[in-house]
PDB file of C-alpha atoms and ligand atoms in Angstrom:
ATOM      1  CA  UNK Z   1     125.207 150.674  27.960  1.00 67.00           C
ATOM      2  CA  UNK Z   2     128.474 152.423  27.202  1.00 89.00           C
ATOM      3  CA  UNK Z   3     128.742 151.454  23.548  1.00 94.00           C
ATOM      4  CA  UNK Z   4     132.276 152.711  23.158  1.00 94.00           C
ATOM      5  CA  UNK Z   5     133.462 150.515  26.035  1.00 94.00           C
ATOM      6  CA  UNK Z   6     131.895 147.540  24.227  1.00 97.00           C
ATOM      7  CA  UNK Z   7     133.588 148.456  20.957  1.00 98.00           C
ATOM      8  CA  UNK Z   8     136.937 148.713  22.720  1.00 97.00           C
ATOM      9  CA  UNK Z   9     136.514 145.367  24.488  1.00 97.00           C
ATOM     10  CA  UNK Z  10     135.677 143.669  21.198  1.00 98.00           C
ATOM     11  CA  UNK Z  11     138.725 145.234  19.529  1.00 98.00           C
ATOM     12  CA  UNK Z  12     140.963 144.059  22.373  1.00 98.00           C
ATOM     13  CA  UNK Z  13     139.668 140.514  21.979  1.00 98.00           C
ATOM     14  CA  UNK Z  14     140.260 140.619  18.209  1.00 98.00           C
ATOM     15  CA  UNK Z  15     143.797 141.904  18.771  1.00 98.00           C
ATOM     16  CA  UNK Z  16     144.616 138.584  20.465  1.00 98.00           C
ATOM     17  CA  UNK Z  17     144.478 137.056  16.958  1.00 98.00           C
ATOM     18  CA  UNK Z  18     147.297 139.272  15.662  1.00 98.00           C
ATOM     19  CA  UNK Z  19     150.566 137.452  15.088  1.00 98.00           C
ATOM     20  CA  UNK Z  20     153.965 138.927  14.291  1.00 98.00           C
ATOM     21  CA  UNK Z  21     154.586 139.329  10.567  1.00 97.00           C
ATOM     22  CA  UNK Z  22     150.899 139.521   9.615  1.00 98.00           C
ATOM     23  CA  UNK Z  23     149.367 141.637   6.877  1.00 97.00           C
ATOM     24  CA  UNK Z  24     146.130 142.967   8.356  1.00 98.00           C
ATOM     25  CA  UNK Z  25     142.983 144.184   6.632  1.00 98.00           C
ATOM     26  CA  UNK Z  26     141.989 147.317   8.534  1.00 98.00           C
ATOM     27  CA  UNK Z  27     138.272 148.080   8.633  1.00 98.00           C
ATOM     28  CA  UNK Z  28     136.460 151.391   8.798  1.00 98.00           C
ATOM     29  CA  UNK Z  29     134.355 153.029  11.488  1.00 98.00           C
ATOM     30  CA  UNK Z  30     134.507 153.785  15.189  1.00 98.00           C
ATOM     31  CA  UNK Z  31     134.884 150.134  16.274  1.00 98.00           C
ATOM     32  CA  UNK Z  32     137.532 149.294  13.689  1.00 98.00           C
ATOM     33  CA  UNK Z  33     139.378 152.449  14.793  1.00 98.00           C
ATOM     34  CA  UNK Z  34     139.925 150.867  18.223  1.00 98.00           C
ATOM     35  CA  UNK Z  35     141.509 147.878  16.496  1.00 98.00           C
ATOM     36  CA  UNK Z  36     143.742 150.164  14.434  1.00 98.00           C
ATOM     37  CA  UNK Z  37     144.864 151.798  17.700  1.00 98.00           C
ATOM     38  CA  UNK Z  38     145.901 148.372  18.996  1.00 98.00           C
ATOM     39  CA  UNK Z  39     147.773 147.557  15.783  1.00 98.00           C
ATOM     40  CA  UNK Z  40     149.609 150.862  16.212  1.00 98.00           C
ATOM     41  CA  UNK Z  41     150.452 149.907  19.783  1.00 98.00           C
ATOM     42  CA  UNK Z  42     151.920 146.565  18.673  1.00 98.00           C
ATOM     43  CA  UNK Z  43     153.966 148.339  15.986  1.00 98.00           C
ATOM     44  CA  UNK Z  44     155.285 150.812  18.575  1.00 98.00           C
ATOM     45  CA  UNK Z  45     156.357 147.763  20.619  1.00 98.00           C
ATOM     46  CA  UNK Z  46     158.406 146.550  17.649  1.00 98.00           C
ATOM     47  CA  UNK Z  47     156.008 144.073  16.022  1.00 98.00           C
ATOM     48  CA  UNK Z  48     156.434 143.583  12.284  1.00 97.00           C
ATOM     49  CA  UNK Z  49     152.914 144.275  10.940  1.00 98.00           C
ATOM     50  CA  UNK Z  50     151.452 145.776   7.794  1.00 97.00           C
ATOM     51  CA  UNK Z  51     147.974 147.166   7.170  1.00 97.00           C
ATOM     52  CA  UNK Z  52     145.740 147.211   4.112  1.00 96.00           C
ATOM     53  CA  UNK Z  53     143.225 150.021   4.739  1.00 97.00           C
ATOM     54  CA  UNK Z  54     139.588 149.874   3.629  1.00 97.00           C
ATOM     55  CA  UNK Z  55     139.190 153.662   3.504  1.00 97.00           C
ATOM     56  CA  UNK Z  56     141.179 156.862   3.314  1.00 97.00           C
ATOM     57  CA  UNK Z  57     140.164 157.662   6.912  1.00 98.00           C
ATOM     58  CA  UNK Z  58     141.599 154.354   8.124  1.00 98.00           C
ATOM     59  CA  UNK Z  59     144.719 154.854   6.032  1.00 97.00           C
ATOM     60  CA  UNK Z  60     145.330 158.268   7.621  1.00 98.00           C
ATOM     61  CA  UNK Z  61     144.706 156.865  11.107  1.00 98.00           C
ATOM     62  CA  UNK Z  62     147.072 153.912  10.618  1.00 98.00           C
ATOM     63  CA  UNK Z  63     149.753 156.119   9.063  1.00 98.00           C
ATOM     64  CA  UNK Z  64     149.590 158.505  12.032  1.00 98.00           C
ATOM     65  CA  UNK Z  65     150.323 155.520  14.283  1.00 98.00           C
ATOM     66  CA  UNK Z  66     153.318 154.456  12.196  1.00 98.00           C
ATOM     67  CA  UNK Z  67     151.710 151.333  10.702  1.00 98.00           C
ATOM     68  CA  UNK Z  68     153.246 150.378   7.357  1.00 97.00           C
ATOM     69  CA  UNK Z  69     150.553 150.649   4.681  1.00 96.00           C
ATOM     70  CA  UNK Z  70     150.281 148.141   1.865  1.00 93.00           C
ATOM     71  CA  UNK Z  71     148.128 149.177  -1.078  1.00 85.00           C
ATOM     72  CA  UNK Z  72     145.360 146.665  -1.779  1.00 76.00           C
ATOM     73  CA  UNK Z  73     146.821 146.029  -5.248  1.00 80.00           C
ATOM     74  CA  UNK Z  74     150.305 145.396  -3.851  1.00 84.00           C
ATOM     75  CA  UNK Z  75     149.419 142.194  -2.044  1.00 79.00           C
ATOM     76  CA  UNK Z  76     147.319 139.124  -2.590  1.00 81.00           C
ATOM     77  CA  UNK Z  77     147.819 137.957   0.959  1.00 91.00           C
ATOM     78  CA  UNK Z  78     145.814 139.317   3.852  1.00 96.00           C
ATOM     79  CA  UNK Z  79     146.236 137.156   6.918  1.00 98.00           C
ATOM     80  CA  UNK Z  80     143.509 138.676   9.031  1.00 98.00           C
ATOM     81  CA  UNK Z  81     140.858 141.342   8.386  1.00 98.00           C
ATOM     82  CA  UNK Z  82     139.059 142.983  11.297  1.00 98.00           C
ATOM     83  CA  UNK Z  83     136.100 145.286  10.762  1.00 98.00           C
ATOM     84  CA  UNK Z  84     132.935 146.557  12.409  1.00 98.00           C
ATOM     85  CA  UNK Z  85     129.319 146.019  11.377  1.00 98.00           C
ATOM     86  CA  UNK Z  86     125.983 147.790  11.565  1.00 98.00           C
ATOM     87  CA  UNK Z  87     124.057 144.575  12.279  1.00 98.00           C
ATOM     88  CA  UNK Z  88     124.937 140.892  12.697  1.00 98.00           C
ATOM     89  CA  UNK Z  89     122.454 138.012  12.847  1.00 98.00           C
ATOM     90  CA  UNK Z  90     122.820 134.600  14.562  1.00 98.00           C
ATOM     91  CA  UNK Z  91     124.202 133.073  11.329  1.00 98.00           C
ATOM     92  CA  UNK Z  92     126.886 135.788  11.269  1.00 98.00           C
ATOM     93  CA  UNK Z  93     125.359 137.487   8.245  1.00 98.00           C
ATOM     94  CA  UNK Z  94     126.043 141.204   8.369  1.00 98.00           C
ATOM     95  CA  UNK Z  95     124.844 144.577   7.242  1.00 98.00           C
ATOM     96  CA  UNK Z  96     127.786 146.902   6.704  1.00 98.00           C
ATOM     97  CA  UNK Z  97     128.330 150.211   4.954  1.00 97.00           C
ATOM     98  CA  UNK Z  98     127.109 152.753   7.482  1.00 97.00           C
ATOM     99  CA  UNK Z  99     130.458 154.435   6.944  1.00 96.00           C
ATOM    100  CA  UNK Z 100     130.195 154.245   3.131  1.00 97.00           C
ATOM    101  CA  UNK Z 101     133.224 151.953   2.785  1.00 97.00           C
ATOM    102  CA  UNK Z 102     131.413 148.712   2.001  1.00 98.00           C
ATOM    103  CA  UNK Z 103     132.893 147.918  -1.424  1.00 98.00           C
ATOM    104  CA  UNK Z 104     136.489 148.144  -0.216  1.00 97.00           C
ATOM    105  CA  UNK Z 105     135.564 146.430   3.038  1.00 98.00           C
ATOM    106  CA  UNK Z 106     134.011 143.505   1.175  1.00 98.00           C
ATOM    107  CA  UNK Z 107     136.977 143.100  -1.171  1.00 97.00           C
ATOM    108  CA  UNK Z 108     139.400 142.990   1.762  1.00 96.00           C
ATOM    109  CA  UNK Z 109     137.208 140.741   3.937  1.00 98.00           C
ATOM    110  CA  UNK Z 110     136.727 138.313   1.049  1.00 97.00           C
ATOM    111  CA  UNK Z 111     140.466 138.161   0.355  1.00 96.00           C
ATOM    112  CA  UNK Z 112     141.446 137.648   3.990  1.00 97.00           C
ATOM    113  CA  UNK Z 113     142.357 134.220   5.312  1.00 98.00           C
ATOM    114  CA  UNK Z 114     140.340 135.094   8.415  1.00 98.00           C
ATOM    115  CA  UNK Z 115     137.638 137.757   8.845  1.00 98.00           C
ATOM    116  CA  UNK Z 116     136.766 138.835  12.377  1.00 98.00           C
ATOM    117  CA  UNK Z 117     133.902 141.240  13.031  1.00 98.00           C
ATOM    118  CA  UNK Z 118     133.903 143.421  16.132  1.00 98.00           C
ATOM    119  CA  UNK Z 119     130.864 145.200  17.499  1.00 98.00           C
ATOM    120  CA  UNK Z 120     129.188 146.446  20.620  1.00 98.00           C
ATOM    121  CA  UNK Z 121     126.296 144.252  21.696  1.00 97.00           C
ATOM    122  CA  UNK Z 122     123.652 146.608  20.273  1.00 97.00           C
ATOM    123  CA  UNK Z 123     124.634 145.355  16.807  1.00 98.00           C
ATOM    124  CA  UNK Z 124     123.442 141.814  17.544  1.00 98.00           C
ATOM    125  CA  UNK Z 125     119.987 141.292  15.982  1.00 98.00           C
ATOM    126  CA  UNK Z 126     117.633 138.343  15.508  1.00 98.00           C
ATOM    127  CA  UNK Z 127     117.152 139.277  11.841  1.00 98.00           C
ATOM    128  CA  UNK Z 128     118.851 141.831   9.611  1.00 98.00           C
ATOM    129  CA  UNK Z 129     117.070 144.848   8.173  1.00 98.00           C
ATOM    130  CA  UNK Z 130     116.165 147.413  10.828  1.00 98.00           C
ATOM    131  CA  UNK Z 131     119.332 149.225   9.744  1.00 98.00           C
ATOM    132  CA  UNK Z 132     118.789 150.582   6.204  1.00 98.00           C
ATOM    133  CA  UNK Z 133     120.779 148.428   3.785  1.00 98.00           C
ATOM    134  CA  UNK Z 134     123.497 150.463   2.038  1.00 98.00           C
ATOM    135  CA  UNK Z 135     124.147 149.616  -1.608  1.00 98.00           C
ATOM    136  CA  UNK Z 136     127.157 151.109  -3.410  1.00 98.00           C
ATOM    137  CA  UNK Z 137     126.426 151.968  -7.052  1.00 98.00           C
ATOM    138  CA  UNK Z 138     128.265 153.532  -9.952  1.00 98.00           C
ATOM    139  CA  UNK Z 139     127.418 157.209 -10.496  1.00 98.00           C
ATOM    140  CA  UNK Z 140     126.972 156.487 -14.237  1.00 97.00           C
ATOM    141  CA  UNK Z 141     123.231 156.633 -15.037  1.00 95.00           C
ATOM    142  CA  UNK Z 142     122.555 155.986 -11.383  1.00 97.00           C
ATOM    143  CA  UNK Z 143     118.796 156.594 -11.704  1.00 97.00           C
ATOM    144  CA  UNK Z 144     118.584 153.600 -14.082  1.00 98.00           C
ATOM    145  CA  UNK Z 145     120.404 151.472 -11.536  1.00 98.00           C
ATOM    146  CA  UNK Z 146     118.021 152.570  -8.789  1.00 98.00           C
ATOM    147  CA  UNK Z 147     115.049 151.727 -11.045  1.00 98.00           C
ATOM    148  CA  UNK Z 148     116.490 148.235 -11.575  1.00 98.00           C
ATOM    149  CA  UNK Z 149     117.021 147.908  -7.828  1.00 98.00           C
ATOM    150  CA  UNK Z 150     113.343 148.752  -7.242  1.00 98.00           C
ATOM    151  CA  UNK Z 151     112.300 145.965  -9.644  1.00 98.00           C
ATOM    152  CA  UNK Z 152     114.588 143.425  -7.969  1.00 98.00           C
ATOM    153  CA  UNK Z 153     113.509 144.478  -4.478  1.00 98.00           C
ATOM    154  CA  UNK Z 154     109.856 144.065  -5.492  1.00 98.00           C
ATOM    155  CA  UNK Z 155     110.626 140.538  -6.736  1.00 97.00           C
ATOM    156  CA  UNK Z 156     112.340 139.845  -3.419  1.00 97.00           C
ATOM    157  CA  UNK Z 157     109.262 140.915  -1.424  1.00 97.00           C
ATOM    158  CA  UNK Z 158     110.205 144.513  -0.614  1.00 98.00           C
ATOM    159  CA  UNK Z 159     107.595 146.276  -2.744  1.00 96.00           C
ATOM    160  CA  UNK Z 160     107.491 150.022  -2.078  1.00 95.00           C
ATOM    161  CA  UNK Z 161     110.529 150.057   0.224  1.00 97.00           C
ATOM    162  CA  UNK Z 162     111.960 153.579   0.434  1.00 98.00           C
ATOM    163  CA  UNK Z 163     115.328 153.958  -1.304  1.00 98.00           C
ATOM    164  CA  UNK Z 164     117.347 157.065  -0.553  1.00 98.00           C
ATOM    165  CA  UNK Z 165     120.439 158.480  -2.201  1.00 98.00           C
ATOM    166  CA  UNK Z 166     122.745 159.139   0.751  1.00 98.00           C
ATOM    167  CA  UNK Z 167     123.443 162.868   0.999  1.00 98.00           C
ATOM    168  CA  UNK Z 168     125.201 165.220   3.366  1.00 97.00           C
ATOM    169  CA  UNK Z 169     124.838 169.018   3.397  1.00 96.00           C
ATOM    170  CA  UNK Z 170     122.629 168.815   0.326  1.00 95.00           C
ATOM    171  CA  UNK Z 171     125.169 166.922  -1.807  1.00 97.00           C
ATOM    172  CA  UNK Z 172     125.347 163.203  -2.591  1.00 97.00           C
ATOM    173  CA  UNK Z 173     127.838 161.332  -0.424  1.00 98.00           C
ATOM    174  CA  UNK Z 174     130.700 160.009  -2.552  1.00 98.00           C
ATOM    175  CA  UNK Z 175     132.612 156.957  -1.423  1.00 98.00           C
ATOM    176  CA  UNK Z 176     136.416 156.940  -1.488  1.00 97.00           C
ATOM    177  CA  UNK Z 177     136.102 155.342  -4.914  1.00 97.00           C
ATOM    178  CA  UNK Z 178     133.784 158.118  -6.165  1.00 98.00           C
ATOM    179  CA  UNK Z 179     130.633 155.988  -6.055  1.00 98.00           C
ATOM    180  CA  UNK Z 180     127.159 156.644  -4.612  1.00 98.00           C
ATOM    181  CA  UNK Z 181     125.325 154.982  -1.742  1.00 98.00           C
ATOM    182  CA  UNK Z 182     121.633 154.080  -1.846  1.00 98.00           C
ATOM    183  CA  UNK Z 183     120.158 153.353   1.594  1.00 98.00           C
ATOM    184  CA  UNK Z 184     117.313 150.842   1.330  1.00 98.00           C
ATOM    185  CA  UNK Z 185     114.774 150.842   4.171  1.00 98.00           C
ATOM    186  CA  UNK Z 186     113.689 147.228   3.883  1.00 98.00           C
ATOM    187  CA  UNK Z 187     112.716 146.103   7.347  1.00 98.00           C
ATOM    188  CA  UNK Z 188     113.186 142.448   8.260  1.00 98.00           C
ATOM    189  CA  UNK Z 189     115.227 140.537   5.643  1.00 98.00           C
ATOM    190  CA  UNK Z 190     114.147 136.885   5.706  1.00 97.00           C
ATOM    191  CA  UNK Z 191     116.713 135.592   3.213  1.00 97.00           C
ATOM    192  CA  UNK Z 192     119.791 137.854   3.202  1.00 98.00           C
ATOM    193  CA  UNK Z 193     121.885 135.528   1.016  1.00 98.00           C
ATOM    194  CA  UNK Z 194     119.267 135.506  -1.757  1.00 98.00           C
ATOM    195  CA  UNK Z 195     118.948 139.287  -1.572  1.00 98.00           C
ATOM    196  CA  UNK Z 196     122.720 139.769  -1.669  1.00 98.00           C
ATOM    197  CA  UNK Z 197     122.916 137.637  -4.801  1.00 98.00           C
ATOM    198  CA  UNK Z 198     119.975 139.356  -6.516  1.00 98.00           C
ATOM    199  CA  UNK Z 199     121.355 142.849  -5.881  1.00 98.00           C
ATOM    200  CA  UNK Z 200     124.847 141.864  -7.025  1.00 98.00           C
ATOM    201  CA  UNK Z 201     123.409 140.784 -10.397  1.00 98.00           C
ATOM    202  CA  UNK Z 202     122.197 144.313 -11.261  1.00 98.00           C
ATOM    203  CA  UNK Z 203     124.507 146.213 -13.647  1.00 98.00           C
ATOM    204  CA  UNK Z 204     125.633 149.394 -11.874  1.00 98.00           C
ATOM    205  CA  UNK Z 205     125.426 147.835  -8.419  1.00 98.00           C
ATOM    206  CA  UNK Z 206     129.005 147.504  -7.225  1.00 98.00           C
ATOM    207  CA  UNK Z 207     128.186 145.767  -3.937  1.00 98.00           C
ATOM    208  CA  UNK Z 208     125.496 145.648  -1.317  1.00 98.00           C
ATOM    209  CA  UNK Z 209     126.192 145.968   2.378  1.00 98.00           C
ATOM    210  CA  UNK Z 210     125.033 142.387   2.926  1.00 98.00           C
ATOM    211  CA  UNK Z 211     128.016 140.258   3.935  1.00 98.00           C
ATOM    212  CA  UNK Z 212     126.591 136.728   4.052  1.00 98.00           C
ATOM    213  CA  UNK Z 213     128.677 133.724   5.040  1.00 98.00           C
ATOM    214  CA  UNK Z 214     131.866 135.768   5.226  1.00 98.00           C
ATOM    215  CA  UNK Z 215     132.585 136.272   8.932  1.00 98.00           C
ATOM    216  CA  UNK Z 216     134.640 133.620  10.693  1.00 98.00           C
ATOM    217  CA  UNK Z 217     133.807 135.126  14.062  1.00 98.00           C
ATOM    218  CA  UNK Z 218     131.795 137.998  15.521  1.00 98.00           C
ATOM    219  CA  UNK Z 219     133.049 139.429  18.803  1.00 98.00           C
ATOM    220  CA  UNK Z 220     130.427 141.409  20.718  1.00 98.00           C
ATOM    221  CA  UNK Z 221     131.567 143.606  23.559  1.00 97.00           C
ATOM    222  CA  UNK Z 222     129.952 145.469  26.424  1.00 94.00           C
ATOM    223  CA  UNK Z 223     131.214 146.949  29.685  1.00 89.00           C
ATOM    224  CA  UNK Z 224     131.294 143.502  31.305  1.00 90.00           C
ATOM    225  CA  UNK Z 225     133.278 141.633  28.669  1.00 93.00           C
ATOM    226  CA  UNK Z 226     132.842 139.916  25.321  1.00 97.00           C
ATOM    227  CA  UNK Z 227     130.860 137.098  23.810  1.00 97.00           C
ATOM    228  CA  UNK Z 228     132.079 135.317  20.713  1.00 98.00           C
ATOM    229  CA  UNK Z 229     129.885 133.909  17.948  1.00 98.00           C
ATOM    230  CA  UNK Z 230     131.209 131.470  15.362  1.00 96.00           C
ATOM    231  CA  UNK Z 231     129.367 129.804  12.457  1.00 91.00           C
TER     232      UNK Z 231
HETATM  233  C1  5RP Y   1     131.690 151.246   7.405  1.00 69.38           C
HETATM  234  C2  5RP Y   1     131.150 150.081   8.144  1.00 69.38           C
HETATM  235  C3  5RP Y   1     131.318 150.084   9.628  1.00 69.38           C
HETATM  236  O1  5RP Y   1     132.044 148.959   9.984  1.00 69.38           O
HETATM  237  C4  5RP Y   1     129.959 150.071  10.265  1.00 69.38           C
HETATM  238  O2  5RP Y   1     129.216 151.182   9.798  1.00 69.38           O
HETATM  239  C5  5RP Y   1     130.056 150.115  11.797  1.00 69.38           C
HETATM  240  O3  5RP Y   1     130.579 151.335  12.194  1.00 69.38           O
HETATM  241  P1  5RP Y   1     130.848 151.674  13.727  1.00 69.38           P
HETATM  242  O4  5RP Y   1     131.904 150.751  14.190  1.00 69.38           O
HETATM  243  O5  5RP Y   1     131.285 153.115  13.713  1.00 69.38           O
HETATM  244  O6  5RP Y   1     129.546 151.481  14.461  1.00 69.38           O
HETATM  245  O7  5RP Y   1     130.598 149.163   7.607  1.00 69.38           O
HETATM  246  O8  5RP Y   1     131.341 151.193   6.052  1.00 69.38           O
END
């Protein structure tokens, strides 16, 4: 399967939901980048659109295309947010954060009147958890936060699950907000909503990559077309 063709198809389908005058939440990653391209195309055709980026990479991309950028703290209205995902289950629960932008992505998706997820079909899973769950944590006393995460994960049935500080070239990966990412190799997650809530209650955890009950629609694409899942 040509995954990029699927990503592009999904982005094209999502772009049908753009209306003139909208403020758009712009996601992060290779799939969301196709959507940003389409927003740029609309703007070049004279559409009045603004974008609220979920990462510095997306901001730079949108700016290059001439999309007016609105800072997240300059607006309380986001008409439509469109973003990718690492996994999506039949209830439209998601794992996100492969691109280390999950905190900003969740804030924007939560604020949006409508949240559409776009993905190639390989992201559709029967149950979440094969993809390691990213959790964004404060760098302050991060080892204490990880210890608390281990206790909570044990209570949630994930005793002994490997937790890894995300690193690149020997250095911890820092998010755009200067935070750290812990990748949790959990395997099948039976109750993602309960796990999302339990992780969010840990001081030092800023957000987990579980997005439960947030998506209004998931658009899956492949070379042949798209299929649309709604709650
Ligand atoms: C970034 C994300 C991305 O949406 C997710 O990782 C999917 O990325 P891609 O579209 O490149 O497969 O959550 O934090």
